[in-house]
Every structure is written in structure tokens, then in C-alpha cells.
């Protein structure tokens, strides 16, 4: 494996090593962007019980003053991610940005305000139709609906066979979403029905342009993070360095296969961020 100063793990790819070296060399031109669930917070059976790993916020607060900016890019509503993360009012995170609903919402720590567009009318239509729809196709048992404000998610983790339930629901939910002008975002034992037009790749690209960032570190764990990975890979093709980190899970091998560095989970991600902060301070 090898290591960088302060026990930083070595990325396994040349592009990842170049990205990490660029971040260490010029942190003030670098953005650190991270998913929330599965990356900063452990995956739990009830998403309402998800909270940032105990070491995540201290690591972020140590790292943020050393880089251009830190952003959390999540499918959750921005305000929910702020609450569950415990990000508000933390010394060192005065300029944290949370891009919620895949970038459709934005919370800035400097103002404490969430900016969001009007709700897509298809979300209200699906909200009314979804319980009866699941019942009509015999998929109610073992599945449940998460209300996400500007989106709705159907979870299968509690089903007798979560993978089979996920596979059986994907096509009918895609058809339901399409009827109302929505799309389906698959995740780890979850199918999210949401408006099209924004994804983590678009959100990340726009934020990096706003910050005029020369280097980016992006960390994620799920299928929704593939768009952000693609955005970083496009920048690398244009000559701008970047580092892709996967908060490892056997559930999403597609992400791990494209990552420069795979870490076992949120605890290891927090330790990596803390080591990175120490290296930059040193």
C-alpha cells in the first residue's frame, strides 16, 4: 500500500495519487466534497435515525480551514442533512455548504438559510398514489415509503429478500415516475422517485466552477455518487487532478471499481479526513 505523511493511505491508481498530491500541494485551490449516508454516516435500517459518525464532524472541522471549501452533496433535503450531521454552529465549519436533493437545495453555514425551488407537481401526485400503487402490485409487505419533501423513496431493506423486492419494484416504479414527469434514482435497497435535471455530477460541477477549484476530492458510497465520479473523471480528462474515494460496500461494486481509494466505511472516512487535515497543518 505505502503511505503519505500522517499515515494517509496511498491511492491505488496513478490518477488518484496525482489528485492527492495536488491537494497536499495546493489545498487552498482544493474542494473536498462528500456524500452523507454511508460516507459520513453509517447506513441504518431507519434513515430517520442516521447521524454523522462521531468522528466525522471533528475531522471536517479540522480539515475545512485548510482547504478552499468543504461541501456535503446528498440526496437528502439540505436541512435534514444539516440536522442529522450536526453541522450548524460548529467552529471550523463556518463556510460549510450542503447541497441537498442532489443540488436542487443549498444550505450555507454562513447564513444558515436553505435555498430551494418550488416543489415539482409530480412529487405531490406520486405522494398521493404511491401507497395504493404498492398495495395493488402486492409489494406493500416489507417495503416502506420515506418522505423526502421534494422526493419519495421506497425502501426494501426490511423485506424478506431485499434484493428480490428491489428488482421487482424497479420497473413498475420507473413507469409510475415517468407518468408524472419524475425519474427513479436507485440506491442501496432503495428506489427514489424524484424530479429530473439535477444529479450529484451536475451539483458538483457547478460548485467547483463557483469556487474555481483546481483539485477535488469526492467521497461517496452509492449508485447516486456515480454521477459525481463521472464529473471528476471528466475534469481529470481535461487535465485537472481529482481523487475519488469509496466508502466501501460490497453492495455497490460499481463504485469501488472506479475509486482511487476504497475505505471500509464512515469511521475510516473520518479517520482519513482527520489524517489529511493533520498532513495539511503539518
GROMACS .gro file of C-alpha atoms in nm:
model
  282
    1UNK     CA    1   0.000   0.000   0.000
    2UNK     CA    2   0.255   0.261   0.103
    3UNK     CA    3   0.153   0.584   0.273
    4UNK     CA    4   0.174   0.960   0.267
    5UNK     CA    5   0.270   1.170   0.572
    6UNK     CA    6   0.048   1.129   0.879
    7UNK     CA    7  -0.046   0.776   0.773
    8UNK     CA    8  -0.251   0.883   0.474
    9UNK     CA    9  -0.333   0.571   0.272
   10UNK     CA   10  -0.195   0.560  -0.081
   11UNK     CA   11  -0.450   0.563  -0.366
   12UNK     CA   12  -0.414   0.256  -0.585
   13UNK     CA   13  -0.433   0.448  -0.916
   14UNK     CA   14  -0.188   0.691  -1.072
   15UNK     CA   15  -0.467   0.945  -1.124
   16UNK     CA   16  -0.565   0.915  -0.758
   17UNK     CA   17  -0.208   0.962  -0.639
   18UNK     CA   18  -0.179   1.269  -0.859
   19UNK     CA   19  -0.504   1.404  -0.713
   20UNK     CA   20  -0.391   1.355  -0.355
   21UNK     CA   21  -0.051   1.510  -0.423
   22UNK     CA   22  -0.219   1.811  -0.587
   23UNK     CA   23  -0.445   1.856  -0.284
   24UNK     CA   24  -0.149   1.836  -0.046
   25UNK     CA   25   0.049   2.078  -0.262
   26UNK     CA   26  -0.223   2.341  -0.308
   27UNK     CA   27  -0.502   2.289  -0.053
   28UNK     CA   28  -0.635   2.644  -0.091
   29UNK     CA   29  -0.730   2.561  -0.450
   30UNK     CA   30  -0.897   2.234  -0.347
   31UNK     CA   31  -1.255   2.135  -0.269
   32UNK     CA   32  -1.346   1.836  -0.052
   33UNK     CA   33  -1.696   1.708  -0.133
   34UNK     CA   34  -1.867   1.416   0.039
   35UNK     CA   35  -2.190   1.222   0.035
   36UNK     CA   36  -2.373   1.190   0.369
   37UNK     CA   37  -2.541   0.849   0.419
   38UNK     CA   38  -2.288   0.567   0.401
   39UNK     CA   39  -1.996   0.809   0.379
   40UNK     CA   40  -2.020   1.045   0.676
   41UNK     CA   41  -2.297   0.846   0.848
   42UNK     CA   42  -2.342   0.471   0.885
   43UNK     CA   43  -2.629   0.310   0.694
   44UNK     CA   44  -2.905   0.220   0.942
   45UNK     CA   45  -3.238   0.037   0.895
   46UNK     CA   46  -3.437   0.357   0.963
   47UNK     CA   47  -3.296   0.656   0.769
   48UNK     CA   48  -3.452   0.895   1.023
   49UNK     CA   49  -3.208   0.753   1.279
   50UNK     CA   50  -2.897   0.819   1.068
   51UNK     CA   51  -2.644   1.050   1.229
   52UNK     CA   52  -2.293   1.155   1.135
   53UNK     CA   53  -2.023   0.922   1.263
   54UNK     CA   54  -1.889   1.056   1.595
   55UNK     CA   55  -1.551   1.132   1.439
   56UNK     CA   56  -1.683   1.284   1.115
   57UNK     CA   57  -1.767   1.638   1.228
   58UNK     CA   58  -1.444   1.684   1.427
   59UNK     CA   59  -1.249   1.567   1.121
   60UNK     CA   60  -1.438   1.803   0.891
   61UNK     CA   61  -1.394   2.096   1.128
   62UNK     CA   62  -1.019   2.030   1.136
   63UNK     CA   63  -0.997   1.996   0.758
   64UNK     CA   64  -1.224   2.277   0.639
   65UNK     CA   65  -0.996   2.568   0.741
   66UNK     CA   66  -0.708   2.409   0.549
   67UNK     CA   67  -0.881   2.383   0.207
   68UNK     CA   68  -1.080   2.615  -0.018
   69UNK     CA   69  -1.411   2.464   0.088
   70UNK     CA   70  -1.596   2.156   0.208
   71UNK     CA   71  -1.934   2.055   0.066
   72UNK     CA   72  -2.176   1.777   0.156
   73UNK     CA   73  -2.360   1.654  -0.155
   74UNK     CA   74  -2.662   1.445  -0.064
   75UNK     CA   75  -2.997   1.318  -0.184
   76UNK     CA   76  -3.149   1.419   0.148
   77UNK     CA   77  -3.316   1.757   0.197
   78UNK     CA   78  -3.041   2.003   0.285
   79UNK     CA   79  -3.194   2.096   0.620
   80UNK     CA   80  -3.229   1.731   0.721
   81UNK     CA   81  -2.865   1.661   0.638
   82UNK     CA   82  -2.762   1.963   0.847
   83UNK     CA   83  -2.965   1.838   1.145
   84UNK     CA   84  -2.860   1.475   1.119
   85UNK     CA   85  -2.500   1.574   1.058
   86UNK     CA   86  -2.487   1.823   1.345
   87UNK     CA   87  -2.314   2.069   1.112
   88UNK     CA   88  -2.466   2.400   1.226
   89UNK     CA   89  -2.267   2.625   1.458
   90UNK     CA   90  -1.953   2.407   1.458
   91UNK     CA   91  -1.625   2.601   1.484
   92UNK     CA   92  -1.425   2.541   1.168
   93UNK     CA   93  -1.737   2.476   0.958
   94UNK     CA   94  -1.842   2.840   0.925
   95UNK     CA   95  -1.829   2.813   0.546
   96UNK     CA   96  -1.963   2.459   0.501
   97UNK     CA   97  -2.207   2.415   0.212
   98UNK     CA   98  -2.469   2.139   0.198
   99UNK     CA   99  -2.612   2.064  -0.148
  100UNK     CA  100  -2.934   1.874  -0.078
  101UNK     CA  101  -3.173   1.689  -0.309
  102UNK     CA  102  -2.881   1.627  -0.548
  103UNK     CA  103  -2.808   2.000  -0.565
  104UNK     CA  104  -3.165   2.130  -0.601
  105UNK     CA  105  -3.137   2.274  -0.247
  106UNK     CA  106  -2.847   2.458  -0.086
  107UNK     CA  107  -2.765   2.543   0.274
  108UNK     CA  108  -2.474   2.775   0.355
  109UNK     CA  109  -2.339   2.777   0.709
  110UNK     CA  110  -2.251   3.145   0.672
  111UNK     CA  111  -2.621   3.235   0.651
  112UNK     CA  112  -2.791   2.927   0.795
  113UNK     CA  113  -3.056   2.953   0.523
  114UNK     CA  114  -3.180   2.684   0.282
  115UNK     CA  115  -3.245   2.799  -0.074
  116UNK     CA  116  -3.481   2.574  -0.270
  117UNK     CA  117  -3.704   2.584  -0.578
  118UNK     CA  118  -4.079   2.516  -0.578
  119UNK     CA  119  -4.184   2.151  -0.548
  120UNK     CA  120  -4.227   1.958  -0.873
  121UNK     CA  121  -4.602   1.884  -0.919
  122UNK     CA  122  -4.525   1.521  -0.999
  123UNK     CA  123  -4.399   1.466  -0.646
  124UNK     CA  124  -4.737   1.556  -0.496
  125UNK     CA  125  -4.913   1.328  -0.746
  126UNK     CA  126  -4.687   1.033  -0.667
  127UNK     CA  127  -4.716   1.102  -0.294
  128UNK     CA  128  -5.093   1.053  -0.322
  129UNK     CA  129  -5.073   0.749  -0.548
  130UNK     CA  130  -4.778   0.554  -0.411
  131UNK     CA  131  -4.931   0.374  -0.108
  132UNK     CA  132  -5.219   0.232  -0.314
  133UNK     CA  133  -4.984   0.156  -0.602
  134UNK     CA  134  -4.756  -0.057  -0.384
  135UNK     CA  135  -5.057  -0.236  -0.240
  136UNK     CA  136  -5.204  -0.304  -0.585
  137UNK     CA  137  -4.889  -0.477  -0.706
  138UNK     CA  138  -4.851  -0.680  -0.386
  139UNK     CA  139  -4.534  -0.500  -0.278
  140UNK     CA  140  -4.653  -0.335   0.041
  141UNK     CA  141  -4.528  -0.601   0.284
  142UNK     CA  142  -4.164  -0.543   0.379
  143UNK     CA  143  -4.137  -0.213   0.191
  144UNK     CA  144  -4.193   0.135   0.325
  145UNK     CA  145  -4.204   0.491   0.196
  146UNK     CA  146  -3.968   0.763   0.311
  147UNK     CA  147  -4.099   1.119   0.273
  148UNK     CA  148  -3.815   1.340   0.148
  149UNK     CA  149  -4.005   1.660   0.075
  150UNK     CA  150  -3.905   1.704  -0.289
  151UNK     CA  151  -3.881   1.328  -0.348
  152UNK     CA  152  -4.016   0.997  -0.221
  153UNK     CA  153  -3.815   0.684  -0.155
  154UNK     CA  154  -3.931   0.322  -0.140
  155UNK     CA  155  -3.708   0.110   0.083
  156UNK     CA  156  -3.677  -0.268   0.054
  157UNK     CA  157  -3.417  -0.333   0.327
  158UNK     CA  158  -3.683  -0.473   0.563
  159UNK     CA  159  -3.826  -0.712   0.303
  160UNK     CA  160  -3.774  -1.087   0.342
  161UNK     CA  161  -3.550  -1.075   0.033
  162UNK     CA  162  -3.440  -0.709  -0.009
  163UNK     CA  163  -3.262  -0.766  -0.341
  164UNK     CA  164  -3.556  -0.951  -0.495
  165UNK     CA  165  -3.800  -0.685  -0.375
  166UNK     CA  166  -3.574  -0.414  -0.520
  167UNK     CA  167  -3.557  -0.590  -0.857
  168UNK     CA  168  -3.932  -0.648  -0.869
  169UNK     CA  169  -4.013  -0.285  -0.790
  170UNK     CA  170  -3.764  -0.113  -1.019
  171UNK     CA  171  -3.961  -0.134  -1.344
  172UNK     CA  172  -4.310  -0.053  -1.209
  173UNK     CA  173  -4.178   0.239  -1.005
  174UNK     CA  174  -3.989   0.367  -1.308
  175UNK     CA  175  -4.315   0.359  -1.507
  176UNK     CA  176  -4.503   0.534  -1.225
  177UNK     CA  177  -4.238   0.804  -1.201
  178UNK     CA  178  -4.236   0.860  -1.578
  179UNK     CA  179  -4.613   0.913  -1.582
  180UNK     CA  180  -4.564   1.209  -1.351
  181UNK     CA  181  -4.251   1.355  -1.506
  182UNK     CA  182  -4.017   1.209  -1.246
  183UNK     CA  183  -3.721   0.971  -1.258
  184UNK     CA  184  -3.605   0.683  -1.037
  185UNK     CA  185  -3.269   0.702  -0.861
  186UNK     CA  186  -3.161   0.353  -0.742
  187UNK     CA  187  -2.959   0.314  -0.426
  188UNK     CA  188  -2.871   0.058  -0.162
  189UNK     CA  189  -3.205  -0.125  -0.114
  190UNK     CA  190  -3.391   0.193  -0.203
  191UNK     CA  191  -3.558   0.342  -0.511
  192UNK     CA  192  -3.606   0.718  -0.501
  193UNK     CA  193  -3.864   0.892  -0.719
  194UNK     CA  194  -3.752   1.249  -0.783
  195UNK     CA  195  -3.755   1.529  -1.043
  196UNK     CA  196  -3.503   1.504  -1.328
  197UNK     CA  197  -3.244   1.764  -1.421
  198UNK     CA  198  -3.015   1.757  -1.118
  199UNK     CA  199  -2.775   1.491  -1.003
  200UNK     CA  200  -2.464   1.487  -0.791
  201UNK     CA  201  -2.245   1.529  -1.100
  202UNK     CA  202  -2.424   1.849  -1.204
  203UNK     CA  203  -2.423   1.979  -0.846
  204UNK     CA  204  -2.054   1.907  -0.801
  205UNK     CA  205  -1.954   2.054  -1.138
  206UNK     CA  206  -2.142   2.378  -1.068
  207UNK     CA  207  -1.993   2.409  -0.720
  208UNK     CA  208  -1.638   2.350  -0.846
  209UNK     CA  209  -1.688   2.617  -1.113
  210UNK     CA  210  -1.820   2.859  -0.850
  211UNK     CA  211  -1.511   2.800  -0.635
  212UNK     CA  212  -1.271   2.795  -0.935
  213UNK     CA  213  -1.127   2.478  -0.780
  214UNK     CA  214  -0.821   2.321  -0.933
  215UNK     CA  215  -0.840   1.995  -0.735
  216UNK     CA  216  -1.131   1.798  -0.592
  217UNK     CA  217  -1.165   1.507  -0.353
  218UNK     CA  218  -1.502   1.336  -0.377
  219UNK     CA  219  -1.614   1.057  -0.143
  220UNK     CA  220  -1.932   0.852  -0.180
  221UNK     CA  221  -2.077   0.506  -0.130
  222UNK     CA  222  -2.380   0.452  -0.353
  223UNK     CA  223  -2.509   0.446  -0.711
  224UNK     CA  224  -2.615   0.810  -0.687
  225UNK     CA  225  -2.248   0.900  -0.645
  226UNK     CA  226  -2.156   0.760  -0.987
  227UNK     CA  227  -2.259   1.090  -1.149
  228UNK     CA  228  -2.017   1.277  -0.923
  229UNK     CA  229  -1.746   1.025  -1.007
  230UNK     CA  230  -1.809   1.090  -1.377
  231UNK     CA  231  -1.780   1.465  -1.317
  232UNK     CA  232  -1.440   1.420  -1.151
  233UNK     CA  233  -1.326   1.183  -1.427
  234UNK     CA  234  -1.424   1.443  -1.690
  235UNK     CA  235  -1.218   1.708  -1.510
  236UNK     CA  236  -0.924   1.469  -1.499
  237UNK     CA  237  -0.957   1.415  -1.874
  238UNK     CA  238  -0.931   1.794  -1.906
  239UNK     CA  239  -0.608   1.794  -1.703
  240UNK     CA  240  -0.745   1.887  -1.360
  241UNK     CA  241  -0.649   1.647  -1.078
  242UNK     CA  242  -0.901   1.474  -0.855
  243UNK     CA  243  -0.925   1.194  -0.603
  244UNK     CA  244  -1.219   0.951  -0.589
  245UNK     CA  245  -1.283   0.782  -0.254
  246UNK     CA  246  -1.530   0.499  -0.198
  247UNK     CA  247  -1.674   0.434   0.145
  248UNK     CA  248  -1.656   0.064   0.076
  249UNK     CA  249  -1.953  -0.162   0.044
  250UNK     CA  250  -1.996  -0.495  -0.129
  251UNK     CA  251  -2.346  -0.369  -0.216
  252UNK     CA  252  -2.211  -0.121  -0.475
  253UNK     CA  253  -1.913  -0.280  -0.653
  254UNK     CA  254  -1.956  -0.037  -0.947
  255UNK     CA  255  -1.836   0.249  -0.725
  256UNK     CA  256  -1.546   0.061  -0.568
  257UNK     CA  257  -1.424  -0.045  -0.913
  258UNK     CA  258  -1.392   0.319  -1.021
  259UNK     CA  259  -1.248   0.455  -0.697
  260UNK     CA  260  -0.885   0.551  -0.644
  261UNK     CA  261  -0.910   0.469  -0.276
  262UNK     CA  262  -1.155   0.233  -0.102
  263UNK     CA  263  -1.211   0.277   0.271
  264UNK     CA  264  -1.418   0.034   0.482
  265UNK     CA  265  -1.687   0.280   0.591
  266UNK     CA  266  -1.769   0.613   0.758
  267UNK     CA  267  -1.533   0.556   1.051
  268UNK     CA  268  -1.244   0.505   0.813
  269UNK     CA  269  -1.352   0.803   0.602
  270UNK     CA  270  -1.348   1.020   0.915
  271UNK     CA  271  -1.002   0.891   1.007
  272UNK     CA  272  -0.879   0.965   0.654
  273UNK     CA  273  -1.014   1.322   0.669
  274UNK     CA  274  -0.852   1.376   1.008
  275UNK     CA  275  -0.518   1.245   0.878
  276UNK     CA  276  -0.549   1.471   0.574
  277UNK     CA  277  -0.612   1.771   0.799
  278UNK     CA  278  -0.308   1.680   1.008
  279UNK     CA  279  -0.092   1.648   0.697
  280UNK     CA  280  -0.202   1.990   0.575
  281UNK     CA  281  -0.143   2.154   0.912
  282UNK     CA  282   0.197   1.991   0.927
   0.00000   0.00000   0.00000
